[in-house]
XYZ file of C-alpha atoms in Angstrom:
533
model
C 25.936 102.981 149.616
C 22.379 103.702 147.986
C 19.585 103.909 150.566
C 16.385 101.790 150.101
C 14.455 104.802 149.220
C 16.965 105.728 146.377
C 16.884 102.070 145.169
C 13.079 101.991 145.044
C 13.139 105.376 143.197
C 15.377 103.940 140.430
C 13.347 101.018 140.052
C 10.237 103.138 139.465
C 12.447 105.188 137.212
C 13.600 102.375 135.146
C 10.027 100.870 134.983
C 8.806 104.332 133.811
C 11.410 104.445 131.320
C 10.485 101.105 129.733
C 6.812 102.194 129.529
C 7.741 105.423 128.191
C 9.838 103.604 125.350
C 6.842 101.559 124.389
C 4.718 104.681 124.446
C 7.034 106.797 122.420
C 7.204 103.832 119.788
C 3.544 103.655 119.641
C 2.618 107.492 119.221
C 1.804 108.297 115.852
C 1.028 111.908 116.181
C 4.388 113.957 116.373
C 3.176 116.886 118.309
C 1.847 114.542 121.088
C 5.099 112.711 120.910
C 7.013 116.108 121.260
C 5.062 116.862 124.271
C 5.486 113.361 125.836
C 9.098 113.726 125.606
C 9.171 116.902 127.696
C 6.475 115.572 130.015
C 8.421 112.398 130.781
C 11.714 114.083 131.144
C 10.528 116.398 133.665
C 8.707 113.711 135.588
C 11.887 111.535 135.707
C 14.171 114.443 136.749
C 11.630 116.327 138.646
C 12.274 119.556 136.788
C 10.181 122.744 137.189
C 10.409 123.423 133.232
C 11.823 121.969 129.957
C 12.516 122.781 126.204
C 12.631 120.494 123.289
C 14.493 121.683 120.186
C 14.726 120.214 116.879
C 17.671 120.434 114.445
C 16.383 122.024 111.163
C 16.515 119.603 108.212
C 17.383 122.304 105.912
C 18.698 125.272 107.801
C 21.519 125.409 110.571
C 19.315 126.233 113.320
C 17.339 124.801 116.245
C 13.631 125.307 116.387
C 11.604 125.550 119.427
C 9.051 122.680 119.433
C 7.816 122.537 122.902
C 8.153 124.880 125.751
C 6.714 124.191 129.517
C 6.992 125.477 132.802
C 5.092 124.286 135.923
C 5.607 127.244 138.026
C 4.671 129.541 135.509
C 1.734 127.715 133.918
C 3.504 127.688 130.626
C 2.599 124.931 127.998
C 3.554 125.931 124.349
C 4.019 124.185 121.183
C 3.075 120.455 120.660
C -0.477 120.103 120.038
C -1.095 123.831 120.653
C 0.673 124.582 117.347
C 4.018 125.955 116.377
C 6.031 128.369 118.590
C 6.704 131.725 117.117
C 10.058 132.354 118.628
C 13.093 132.918 116.566
C 15.302 129.677 116.100
C 18.493 129.576 117.715
C 21.239 129.501 115.040
C 23.958 126.887 114.978
C 26.245 129.062 112.818
C 26.895 132.761 113.559
C 26.974 135.254 110.682
C 30.610 135.098 110.594
C 30.615 131.545 109.982
C 31.863 130.187 113.433
C 29.852 127.634 115.310
C 27.451 129.190 117.939
C 29.153 127.753 121.174
C 27.992 130.524 123.169
C 24.377 129.237 123.497
C 23.836 126.087 125.553
C 21.351 124.183 123.392
C 23.552 125.208 120.214
C 26.574 123.890 122.120
C 24.993 120.637 123.059
C 23.687 120.137 119.246
C 27.260 121.037 117.990
C 29.395 118.996 120.178
C 27.159 116.340 121.499
C 28.110 116.874 124.947
C 25.839 116.784 128.029
C 25.712 120.080 130.143
C 24.798 120.092 133.817
C 24.763 123.589 135.092
C 24.196 124.277 138.877
C 23.253 128.133 138.433
C 23.010 129.423 134.915
C 23.832 133.075 136.392
C 27.141 132.081 137.453
C 28.148 129.951 134.566
C 31.009 130.755 132.389
C 31.481 130.329 128.707
C 28.002 130.725 127.713
C 25.719 133.548 127.033
C 22.518 133.529 129.108
C 21.035 136.872 128.323
C 17.991 135.399 126.893
C 17.514 133.399 130.017
C 18.100 136.483 132.285
C 15.753 138.587 130.088
C 12.973 135.982 130.553
C 13.411 135.999 134.095
C 13.160 139.682 134.165
C 9.852 139.783 132.305
C 8.139 136.852 134.272
C 9.578 137.171 137.865
C 11.079 133.612 137.263
C 14.520 132.488 138.815
C 16.262 130.167 136.265
C 18.982 128.319 138.128
C 20.020 124.742 137.521
C 19.847 123.421 134.017
C 20.540 120.016 132.318
C 21.022 120.188 128.296
C 21.195 116.750 126.523
C 21.617 116.182 122.833
C 19.312 113.740 121.309
C 21.061 111.180 118.823
C 19.013 108.879 116.600
C 20.243 105.329 115.858
C 22.891 106.542 113.437
C 24.487 108.722 115.940
C 23.230 111.986 114.421
C 21.833 114.555 116.533
C 18.448 115.501 115.778
C 17.551 117.570 118.728
C 18.254 118.825 122.235
C 16.326 118.297 125.383
C 16.771 121.273 127.877
C 15.384 120.806 131.398
C 15.533 123.715 134.115
C 15.466 123.935 137.871
C 15.411 120.529 139.304
C 13.152 120.518 142.250
C 14.163 118.462 145.594
C 11.361 115.800 146.201
C 11.307 116.348 149.733
C 11.829 120.248 150.207
C 10.454 121.384 146.977
C 13.477 123.840 146.697
C 15.377 124.215 143.442
C 18.619 121.873 143.470
C 21.273 120.790 141.079
C 20.418 117.718 138.467
C 21.879 114.717 140.124
C 23.993 112.147 137.945
C 20.856 109.968 138.226
C 18.845 112.622 136.630
C 21.366 112.960 134.106
C 21.534 109.494 133.160
C 17.645 109.151 133.130
C 17.596 111.951 130.888
C 20.108 110.750 128.491
C 18.251 107.437 128.372
C 14.949 109.136 127.624
C 16.730 111.555 124.993
C 18.184 108.460 123.131
C 14.873 106.580 123.158
C 13.061 109.719 121.985
C 15.457 110.447 119.305
C 15.093 107.039 117.805
C 11.286 107.266 117.988
C 11.445 110.569 116.355
C 13.817 109.284 113.841
C 11.261 106.366 112.964
C 8.283 108.651 112.889
C 10.229 111.048 110.523
C 11.301 108.151 108.218
C 7.723 106.771 107.962
C 6.380 110.385 107.342
C 9.076 111.035 104.711
C 8.227 107.702 103.001
C 4.572 108.230 103.097
C 5.386 111.728 101.474
C 7.467 110.034 99.047
C 5.023 107.532 98.138
C 2.207 110.081 97.960
C 4.210 112.365 95.776
C 5.314 109.488 93.607
C 1.682 108.396 93.191
C 0.928 111.869 92.148
C 3.509 111.983 89.557
C 2.416 108.793 87.881
C -1.270 110.034 87.838
C 0.153 113.355 86.380
C 2.297 111.641 83.838
C -0.929 109.656 82.522
C -2.737 112.900 82.222
C 0.105 114.547 80.252
C 0.328 111.329 78.174
C -2.886 112.733 76.539
C -3.188 116.588 75.714
C -7.039 116.145 76.015
C -7.123 114.808 79.722
C -4.703 116.903 81.499
C -6.265 117.395 85.137
C -8.424 114.338 84.586
C -6.944 112.263 87.563
C -6.415 115.282 89.918
C -10.097 116.222 89.556
C -11.495 112.619 90.105
C -9.175 112.375 93.253
C -10.754 115.659 94.346
C -14.391 114.634 93.757
C -13.982 111.168 95.519
C -12.470 112.546 98.512
C -15.150 115.255 98.619
C -17.919 112.570 98.155
C -16.343 110.198 100.816
C -16.548 113.002 103.500
C -19.963 113.534 102.595
C -20.716 109.786 103.040
C -19.366 109.841 106.615
C -21.758 112.730 107.595
C -24.683 111.096 105.682
C -23.908 107.399 106.204
C -26.762 106.667 108.720
C -29.258 108.284 106.258
C -28.434 105.651 103.698
C -27.574 102.620 105.589
C -24.113 102.573 104.173
C -21.116 100.530 105.623
C -19.179 101.925 108.545
C -17.497 105.263 108.368
C -14.170 105.628 106.347
C -11.425 106.475 108.834
C -8.702 109.032 108.129
C -6.391 106.113 106.859
C -9.160 104.699 104.675
C -9.738 108.260 103.417
C -6.172 108.386 102.602
C -6.229 104.963 100.771
C -9.082 106.151 98.545
C -7.486 109.283 97.635
C -4.294 107.475 96.570
C -6.590 104.775 94.706
C -8.267 107.569 92.716
C -4.980 109.157 91.838
C -3.948 105.718 90.316
C -7.378 104.764 88.938
C -6.112 105.326 85.341
C -2.537 103.974 85.795
C -3.201 101.036 83.395
C -3.491 103.617 80.729
C 0.204 103.617 80.383
C -0.041 100.699 78.236
C -2.973 101.973 76.077
C -1.801 103.156 72.552
C -1.987 107.013 72.167
C -3.745 106.767 68.878
C -6.479 105.000 70.500
C -6.314 107.094 73.598
C -6.682 110.259 71.791
C -8.730 109.371 68.980
C -10.608 112.406 67.712
C -12.578 110.805 65.012
C -13.482 107.087 64.154
C -11.181 107.058 61.185
C -8.085 108.555 63.120
C -4.834 106.328 63.528
C -1.795 107.911 63.252
C -3.532 110.398 61.078
C -7.277 110.883 60.286
C -8.035 108.489 57.292
C -10.963 110.715 56.107
C -8.249 112.465 54.124
C -7.481 109.295 52.114
C -11.187 108.812 51.480
C -11.282 112.375 50.204
C -8.382 111.548 47.937
C -9.945 108.651 46.670
C -13.199 110.474 45.848
C -11.052 112.980 44.081
C -9.060 110.077 42.146
C -12.589 108.678 41.290
C -13.979 112.011 39.998
C -10.963 112.464 38.029
C -11.517 109.084 36.236
C -14.964 109.886 35.714
C -14.169 113.052 33.890
C -11.507 111.411 31.866
C -14.130 108.768 30.995
C -16.652 111.309 29.795
C -13.804 113.238 27.883
C -12.748 110.313 26.116
C -16.257 109.337 24.895
C -16.660 112.946 23.885
C -13.705 112.897 21.654
C -14.375 109.583 20.260
C -17.845 110.613 19.221
C -16.897 113.745 17.376
C -20.140 115.408 18.673
C -20.686 119.301 19.010
C -20.933 121.587 21.810
C -24.479 120.283 22.764
C -22.836 116.927 23.824
C -20.026 118.702 25.476
C -22.377 120.540 27.549
C -24.045 117.402 28.411
C -20.608 116.033 29.817
C -20.259 119.253 31.945
C -23.600 118.585 33.292
C -23.040 115.071 34.329
C -19.723 116.112 35.770
C -21.289 118.838 37.751
C -24.087 116.204 38.919
C -21.357 113.762 39.934
C -19.451 116.267 41.767
C -22.293 117.739 43.816
C -22.919 113.865 44.686
C -19.478 113.396 45.969
C -19.542 116.555 47.996
C -22.922 115.660 49.388
C -21.409 112.141 50.399
C -18.056 113.562 51.623
C -20.146 115.786 54.173
C -22.114 113.000 55.265
C -18.802 110.794 56.070
C -17.074 113.859 57.433
C -20.153 114.240 60.126
C -20.299 110.309 60.581
C -16.615 110.255 61.408
C -16.981 112.595 64.242
C -17.763 111.100 67.634
C -20.701 113.344 68.724
C -22.746 111.902 65.712
C -24.984 109.404 66.971
C -25.931 106.818 64.093
C -29.351 105.536 63.562
C -30.117 102.374 61.185
C -30.553 104.820 58.100
C -27.236 106.394 58.498
C -25.790 102.739 58.543
C -27.708 101.652 55.372
C -26.620 104.781 53.542
C -23.071 104.209 54.622
C -23.033 100.369 53.512
C -24.570 101.458 50.083
C -21.636 103.898 49.761
C -19.037 101.196 50.408
C -20.733 99.050 47.629
C -21.332 101.871 44.882
C -18.073 103.754 44.831
C -14.691 102.526 43.752
C -11.796 103.730 41.937
C -8.684 102.093 39.976
C -5.649 101.891 41.976
C -2.622 102.418 39.846
C -0.452 101.397 42.716
C -1.975 98.059 43.221
C -3.324 97.657 39.497
C -6.680 96.904 40.549
C -10.035 98.254 41.448
C -10.574 99.203 45.068
C -13.415 100.456 47.126
C -13.381 104.276 48.048
C -14.300 102.922 51.602
C -12.496 99.946 52.426
C -14.375 97.399 54.701
C -12.157 98.408 57.760
C -13.044 101.866 57.497
C -16.586 101.389 56.884
C -16.472 99.118 60.096
C -15.055 102.142 61.901
C -17.538 104.573 60.496
C -20.439 102.258 61.406
C -19.598 102.980 65.124
C -23.051 104.152 66.587
C -21.459 106.499 69.048
C -18.440 107.732 69.941
C -15.022 107.274 68.200
C -13.828 103.978 69.132
C -14.738 100.839 67.233
C -15.519 97.685 69.339
C -12.035 96.571 69.080
C -10.628 99.806 70.305
C -13.020 99.971 72.905
C -11.577 96.542 74.499
C -8.242 97.938 74.078
C -9.197 100.950 76.007
C -11.457 99.069 78.606
C -8.227 96.919 79.288
C -6.500 99.619 81.192
C -8.816 98.558 84.267
C -7.585 95.172 84.267
C -3.895 96.435 83.670
C -4.406 98.940 86.628
C -5.107 95.872 88.823
C -2.311 93.818 87.532
C 0.135 96.449 87.835
C -1.109 97.593 91.422
C -1.327 94.022 92.594
C 2.073 93.460 92.130
C 3.204 96.456 94.445
C 3.872 95.399 97.991
C 1.549 98.088 99.477
C 1.634 98.457 103.250
C -1.191 96.905 105.231
C -3.425 100.168 105.608
C -3.067 100.579 101.740
C -3.599 97.293 100.484
C -7.029 97.998 99.203
C -5.742 100.516 96.631
C -5.311 97.689 93.765
C -8.989 96.859 94.031
C -10.437 100.170 94.694
C -8.507 101.887 91.773
C -9.376 99.140 89.260
C -12.960 98.517 90.047
C -14.317 101.975 89.078
C -15.882 100.520 85.988
C -17.589 97.755 87.529
C -21.508 98.201 87.548
C -23.965 97.017 90.178
C -25.748 95.097 87.763
C -22.549 92.960 87.038
C -22.142 94.294 83.656
C -19.030 96.228 84.304
C -15.262 95.392 84.008
C -12.538 93.969 84.618
C -13.827 91.551 86.917
C -17.492 91.677 86.521
C -18.140 92.289 90.141
C -22.055 92.947 91.243
C -23.643 94.872 94.050
C -21.887 94.903 97.331
C -19.081 92.786 95.819
C -17.953 96.194 94.518
C -16.135 98.189 97.459
C -17.771 101.319 98.605
C -14.341 103.027 97.574
C -14.645 101.861 94.159
C -18.211 102.890 93.873
C -17.271 106.553 94.925
C -14.433 106.726 92.508
C -16.898 105.680 89.802
C -19.318 108.516 90.207
C -16.433 111.013 90.431
C -14.978 109.397 87.366
C -18.182 109.612 85.391
C -19.182 113.012 86.410
C -15.783 114.533 85.597
C -15.819 112.532 82.174
C -19.207 114.035 81.318
C -18.568 117.809 82.144
C -15.028 117.666 80.691
C -14.738 120.102 77.997
C -11.169 119.211 76.876
C -12.285 115.775 75.061
C -11.584 115.934 71.296
C -14.645 113.945 70.712
C -17.411 115.475 72.483
C -18.431 118.646 74.086
C -18.759 118.997 77.880
C -22.250 118.555 79.389
C -23.655 121.083 81.641
C -24.027 120.130 85.304
C -27.795 119.466 84.906
C -27.301 117.582 81.706
C -24.504 115.050 83.486
C -26.609 114.584 86.457
C -29.543 113.753 84.438
C -27.610 111.262 82.591
C -26.108 109.952 85.966
C -29.617 109.426 87.591
C -30.509 107.225 84.310
C -27.289 105.292 84.895
C -28.247 104.947 88.590
C -31.850 103.663 87.714
C -30.432 101.074 85.176
C -28.090 99.575 87.891
C -24.821 101.100 86.389
C -23.837 103.191 89.536
C -25.056 103.524 93.214
C -27.963 105.663 93.373
C -27.625 106.371 97.221
C -23.935 107.696 96.754
C -25.400 109.744 93.727
C -28.143 111.322 95.998
C -25.281 112.095 98.538
C -23.242 113.695 95.906
C -26.016 115.593 94.653
C -27.414 116.689 97.910
C -23.685 117.561 99.276
C -23.631 120.326 97.032
C -20.484 118.912 95.299
C -21.319 119.395 91.695
C -21.937 123.031 92.120
C -18.781 123.462 94.139
C -16.863 121.519 91.614
C -18.617 123.439 88.717
C -17.723 126.788 90.012
C -13.992 125.889 90.490
C -13.655 123.696 87.326
C -16.072 124.183 84.703
C -16.902 127.349 82.312
C -19.527 129.497 83.257
C -21.982 128.176 80.644
C -21.907 124.633 81.909
C -22.855 125.666 85.654
C -26.614 125.679 85.187
C -27.810 124.832 88.718
């Protein structure tokens, strides 16, 4: 019959196991979790030392994760970093199972081993243990080896304890049956907790990889924006870290935690996901008249038809008149004059068609006159048609860039689509800000942005950070078909004007500049001729 002392000790152990179970489930840091498993196992069994092994997910080996020995003052692994010791093979070079090593045996068979004295144990190879003892002056004796099974019964690791200490005399003794049961219980709880953490980590890794894949796919949809999303994500995180350091100087909201930084990074990777719905011919528009092809070629062809008509008309007049060489020379002179006029106007149209040509009123007036004055006879339709159609004239009249007002609305709609798409996803609680952060990077402090027309502090800090990263990347990017990449100075000058006009957050821009982020980015991503700071 158990004594009152033994019963009290078991009650304390059961209470401790309960607390340990809660603590194991709550611990988020895997390295601290590993250390906690060994610490608690040693306390429950009063073991002098302990080792935690994990079964490799890719190789048939056991990796050392934590090694402790109280007498020798050894604490390796865990939060101190990886252990460099060679892993223990589960499969020998000849293809047979490694049953000679106790930890490998426990991992392969699932059996618990309770050995009174390892120096006299039969069937196992303890050369490594003896070598350790000879080098340290230690005497390894009793050993308890317990496999760790997860909720599916899969062995994920091995808990190995050494030298049970008598609680009264302090002498090395054999691990009791009670210690064995406690160690098994702890190993089971630890395996389930470890499996849970691994599953969460794997799901987070999968989610992160999936998000990056989507972002990369969006970039690859256009041959002109490859790397844009990655660069915006990197700039966003760099600025967010600077915000954490400089927050007090600018009276910004509370610090962004590690979880919030991760949420911001993912939002930046997803900020253009709505562009999945944007037609390629709009997204990649290199000129104002480009659709499936650049319609400037059609206008050039119409001018050619019109010129041929003019030549034929003059030739007919000459033949009907019966005039001599002097009149023929006049005809040639008129054709030459008309040809030069057409060439001059075509050159003007080709210039206007480019996105880097900013149109003034005088340009629009000339464009309007050309639309009225030039026509040709379409044999296909059997009627006179304008060389420049009304729709083409409307597109050419775009004052800046290559997008017409209608096309700009189509492109701008990507922000709303980003919000709709991401809002439909069941993000975990700690990532629920992603839809708003990702979609609000085109909002403006003055309320004139899109898609929601948010104003001032209604725009989350994270969205304002992504906005600055997005604008700087877009201004300096040299891979856009419709513009040349700005130098760093030019880009920052434009952004300072945007901050002054209530477009972007001036405090964040100041942190962005003073944090030396533009220069570091430029050295890494831009051509040398763009780095002018």
